[in-house]
Each structure stands twice: as C-alpha cells, then as structure tokens.
Amino acid sequence: MSQKSKIRHAQREAQEEKQAKKVVAWIFAALVALAVAFLIIAMMD
C-alpha cells in the first residue's frame, strides 16, 4: 500500500470509530429516556 493510501485508511478508520461511538451514545440515551418514561407511566397507575 502506498503511504497516502495508508494515511487515508487510518483516517477513515478513526472517522468510523468516532461515528460508532456517537451511535452507541445515542442508543444509550434513548434507552435511558425510555426507562424514565416507563417509570413515570408505571408510577401513574
């Protein structure tokens, strides 16, 4: 692999890892929000 190709590959990997972390954070936040909503609904009954 040429040097430029290696650099691009590394940059792309870093970008994908950053995006994956964002997705995991959003999923976690959604689960927390759903849990809070569930608790609120459960307390109303």
mmCIF file of N, CA and C in Angstrom:
data_model
loop_
_atom_site.group_PDB
_atom_site.id
_atom_site.type_symbol
_atom_site.label_atom_id
_atom_site.label_comp_id
_atom_site.label_asym_id
_atom_site.label_seq_id
_atom_site.Cartn_x
_atom_site.Cartn_y
_atom_site.Cartn_z
ATOM 1 N N MET A 1 0.843 -1.187 0.000
ATOM 2 C CA MET A 1 0.000 0.000 0.000
ATOM 3 C C MET A 1 0.884 1.244 0.000
ATOM 4 N N SER A 2 0.483 2.230 -0.737
ATOM 5 C CA SER A 2 1.250 3.464 -0.736
ATOM 6 C C SER A 2 1.024 4.213 0.577
ATOM 7 N N GLN A 3 1.875 5.162 0.825
ATOM 8 C CA GLN A 3 1.811 5.918 2.077
ATOM 9 C C GLN A 3 0.495 6.697 2.169
ATOM 10 N N LYS A 4 0.088 7.326 1.052
ATOM 11 C CA LYS A 4 -1.171 8.086 1.051
ATOM 12 C C LYS A 4 -2.355 7.186 1.370
ATOM 13 N N SER A 5 -2.331 5.992 0.782
ATOM 14 C CA SER A 5 -3.422 5.043 0.996
ATOM 15 C C SER A 5 -3.491 4.623 2.460
ATOM 16 N N LYS A 6 -2.338 4.412 3.077
ATOM 17 C CA LYS A 6 -2.301 4.039 4.490
ATOM 18 C C LYS A 6 -2.857 5.155 5.360
ATOM 19 N N ILE A 7 -2.494 6.386 5.018
ATOM 20 C CA ILE A 7 -2.979 7.540 5.791
ATOM 21 C C ILE A 7 -4.492 7.665 5.660
ATOM 22 N N ARG A 8 -4.985 7.547 4.432
ATOM 23 C CA ARG A 8 -6.441 7.629 4.211
ATOM 24 C C ARG A 8 -7.169 6.519 4.960
ATOM 25 N N HIS A 9 -6.600 5.333 4.916
ATOM 26 C CA HIS A 9 -7.214 4.189 5.605
ATOM 27 C C HIS A 9 -7.294 4.445 7.105
ATOM 28 N N ALA A 10 -6.228 4.966 7.675
ATOM 29 C CA ALA A 10 -6.198 5.261 9.110
ATOM 30 C C ALA A 10 -7.207 6.353 9.456
ATOM 31 N N GLN A 11 -7.287 7.375 8.609
ATOM 32 C CA GLN A 11 -8.243 8.459 8.856
ATOM 33 C C GLN A 11 -9.674 7.947 8.773
ATOM 34 N N ARG A 12 -9.933 7.101 7.796
ATOM 35 C CA ARG A 12 -11.280 6.551 7.646
ATOM 36 C C ARG A 12 -11.653 5.683 8.846
ATOM 37 N N GLU A 13 -10.693 4.872 9.313
ATOM 38 C CA GLU A 13 -10.944 4.047 10.498
ATOM 39 C C GLU A 13 -11.262 4.914 11.708
ATOM 40 N N ALA A 14 -10.512 5.985 11.890
ATOM 41 C CA ALA A 14 -10.741 6.886 13.018
ATOM 42 C C ALA A 14 -12.126 7.523 12.912
ATOM 43 N N GLN A 15 -12.509 7.925 11.710
ATOM 44 C CA GLN A 15 -13.827 8.537 11.494
ATOM 45 C C GLN A 15 -14.937 7.537 11.805
ATOM 46 N N GLU A 16 -14.783 6.304 11.335
ATOM 47 C CA GLU A 16 -15.801 5.286 11.580
ATOM 48 C C GLU A 16 -15.914 4.963 13.066
ATOM 49 N N GLU A 17 -14.781 4.927 13.757
ATOM 50 C CA GLU A 17 -14.808 4.663 15.189
ATOM 51 C C GLU A 17 -15.521 5.792 15.935
ATOM 52 N N LYS A 18 -15.267 7.023 15.509
ATOM 53 C CA LYS A 18 -15.923 8.181 16.126
ATOM 54 C C LYS A 18 -17.435 8.108 15.914
ATOM 55 N N GLN A 19 -17.843 7.761 14.695
ATOM 56 C CA GLN A 19 -19.275 7.637 14.392
ATOM 57 C C GLN A 19 -19.908 6.514 15.202
ATOM 58 N N ALA A 20 -19.202 5.408 15.334
ATOM 59 C CA ALA A 20 -19.734 4.274 16.091
ATOM 60 C C ALA A 20 -19.954 4.661 17.550
ATOM 61 N N LYS A 21 -19.025 5.420 18.113
ATOM 62 C CA LYS A 21 -19.176 5.868 19.498
ATOM 63 C C LYS A 21 -20.386 6.783 19.647
ATOM 64 N N LYS A 22 -20.612 7.631 18.639
ATOM 65 C CA LYS A 22 -21.793 8.515 18.672
ATOM 66 C C LYS A 22 -23.074 7.697 18.643
ATOM 67 N N VAL A 23 -23.114 6.685 17.784
ATOM 68 C CA VAL A 23 -24.302 5.841 17.663
ATOM 69 C C VAL A 23 -24.570 5.126 18.985
ATOM 70 N N VAL A 24 -23.528 4.592 19.600
ATOM 71 C CA VAL A 24 -23.689 3.899 20.872
ATOM 72 C C VAL A 24 -24.210 4.864 21.931
ATOM 73 N N ALA A 25 -23.691 6.083 21.941
ATOM 74 C CA ALA A 25 -24.144 7.085 22.914
ATOM 75 C C ALA A 25 -25.612 7.422 22.697
ATOM 76 N N TRP A 26 -26.028 7.575 21.447
ATOM 77 C CA TRP A 26 -27.434 7.887 21.150
ATOM 78 C C TRP A 26 -28.351 6.736 21.564
ATOM 79 N N ILE A 27 -27.926 5.514 21.292
ATOM 80 C CA ILE A 27 -28.740 4.346 21.676
ATOM 81 C C ILE A 27 -28.868 4.288 23.196
ATOM 82 N N PHE A 28 -27.767 4.509 23.899
ATOM 83 C CA PHE A 28 -27.797 4.502 25.356
ATOM 84 C C PHE A 28 -28.730 5.593 25.881
ATOM 85 N N ALA A 29 -28.649 6.793 25.306
ATOM 86 C CA ALA A 29 -29.511 7.899 25.727
ATOM 87 C C ALA A 29 -30.985 7.562 25.478
ATOM 88 N N ALA A 30 -31.277 6.936 24.349
ATOM 89 C CA ALA A 30 -32.650 6.551 24.038
ATOM 90 C C ALA A 30 -33.162 5.520 25.043
ATOM 91 N N LEU A 31 -32.322 4.559 25.397
ATOM 92 C CA LEU A 31 -32.732 3.553 26.378
ATOM 93 C C LEU A 31 -32.997 4.181 27.742
ATOM 94 N N VAL A 32 -32.166 5.121 28.138
ATOM 95 C CA VAL A 32 -32.372 5.812 29.413
ATOM 96 C C VAL A 32 -33.680 6.593 29.377
ATOM 97 N N ALA A 33 -33.935 7.294 28.272
ATOM 98 C CA ALA A 33 -35.170 8.059 28.143
ATOM 99 C C ALA A 33 -36.390 7.141 28.201
ATOM 100 N N LEU A 34 -36.309 6.003 27.529
ATOM 101 C CA LEU A 34 -37.424 5.054 27.568
ATOM 102 C C LEU A 34 -37.627 4.501 28.981
ATOM 103 N N ALA A 35 -36.546 4.255 29.689
ATOM 104 C CA ALA A 35 -36.653 3.754 31.060
ATOM 105 C C ALA A 35 -37.321 4.790 31.959
ATOM 106 N N VAL A 36 -36.942 6.043 31.800
ATOM 107 C CA VAL A 36 -37.564 7.113 32.599
ATOM 108 C C VAL A 36 -39.047 7.223 32.267
ATOM 109 N N ALA A 37 -39.372 7.178 30.986
ATOM 110 C CA ALA A 37 -40.782 7.248 30.580
ATOM 111 C C ALA A 37 -41.560 6.072 31.159
ATOM 112 N N PHE A 38 -40.969 4.890 31.122
ATOM 113 C CA PHE A 38 -41.625 3.711 31.660
ATOM 114 C C PHE A 38 -41.875 3.878 33.173
ATOM 115 N N LEU A 39 -40.879 4.408 33.897
ATOM 116 C CA LEU A 39 -41.037 4.629 35.337
ATOM 117 C C LEU A 39 -42.147 5.631 35.623
ATOM 118 N N ILE A 40 -42.206 6.683 34.854
ATOM 119 C CA ILE A 40 -43.243 7.700 35.055
ATOM 120 C C ILE A 40 -44.618 7.087 34.809
ATOM 121 N N ILE A 41 -44.746 6.334 33.718
ATOM 122 C CA ILE A 41 -46.039 5.708 33.403
ATOM 123 C C ILE A 41 -46.405 4.688 34.470
ATOM 124 N N ALA A 42 -45.439 3.918 34.933
ATOM 125 C CA ALA A 42 -45.704 2.908 35.946
ATOM 126 C C ALA A 42 -46.154 3.548 37.274
ATOM 127 N N MET A 43 -45.613 4.715 37.596
ATOM 128 C CA MET A 43 -45.981 5.386 38.846
ATOM 129 C C MET A 43 -47.373 6.005 38.764
ATOM 130 N N MET A 44 -47.827 6.307 37.559
ATOM 131 C CA MET A 44 -49.154 6.921 37.399
ATOM 132 C C MET A 44 -50.278 5.921 37.675
ATOM 133 N N ASP A 45 -50.027 4.666 37.438
ATOM 134 C CA ASP A 45 -51.083 3.645 37.608
ATOM 135 C C ASP A 45 -51.387 3.382 39.064
#
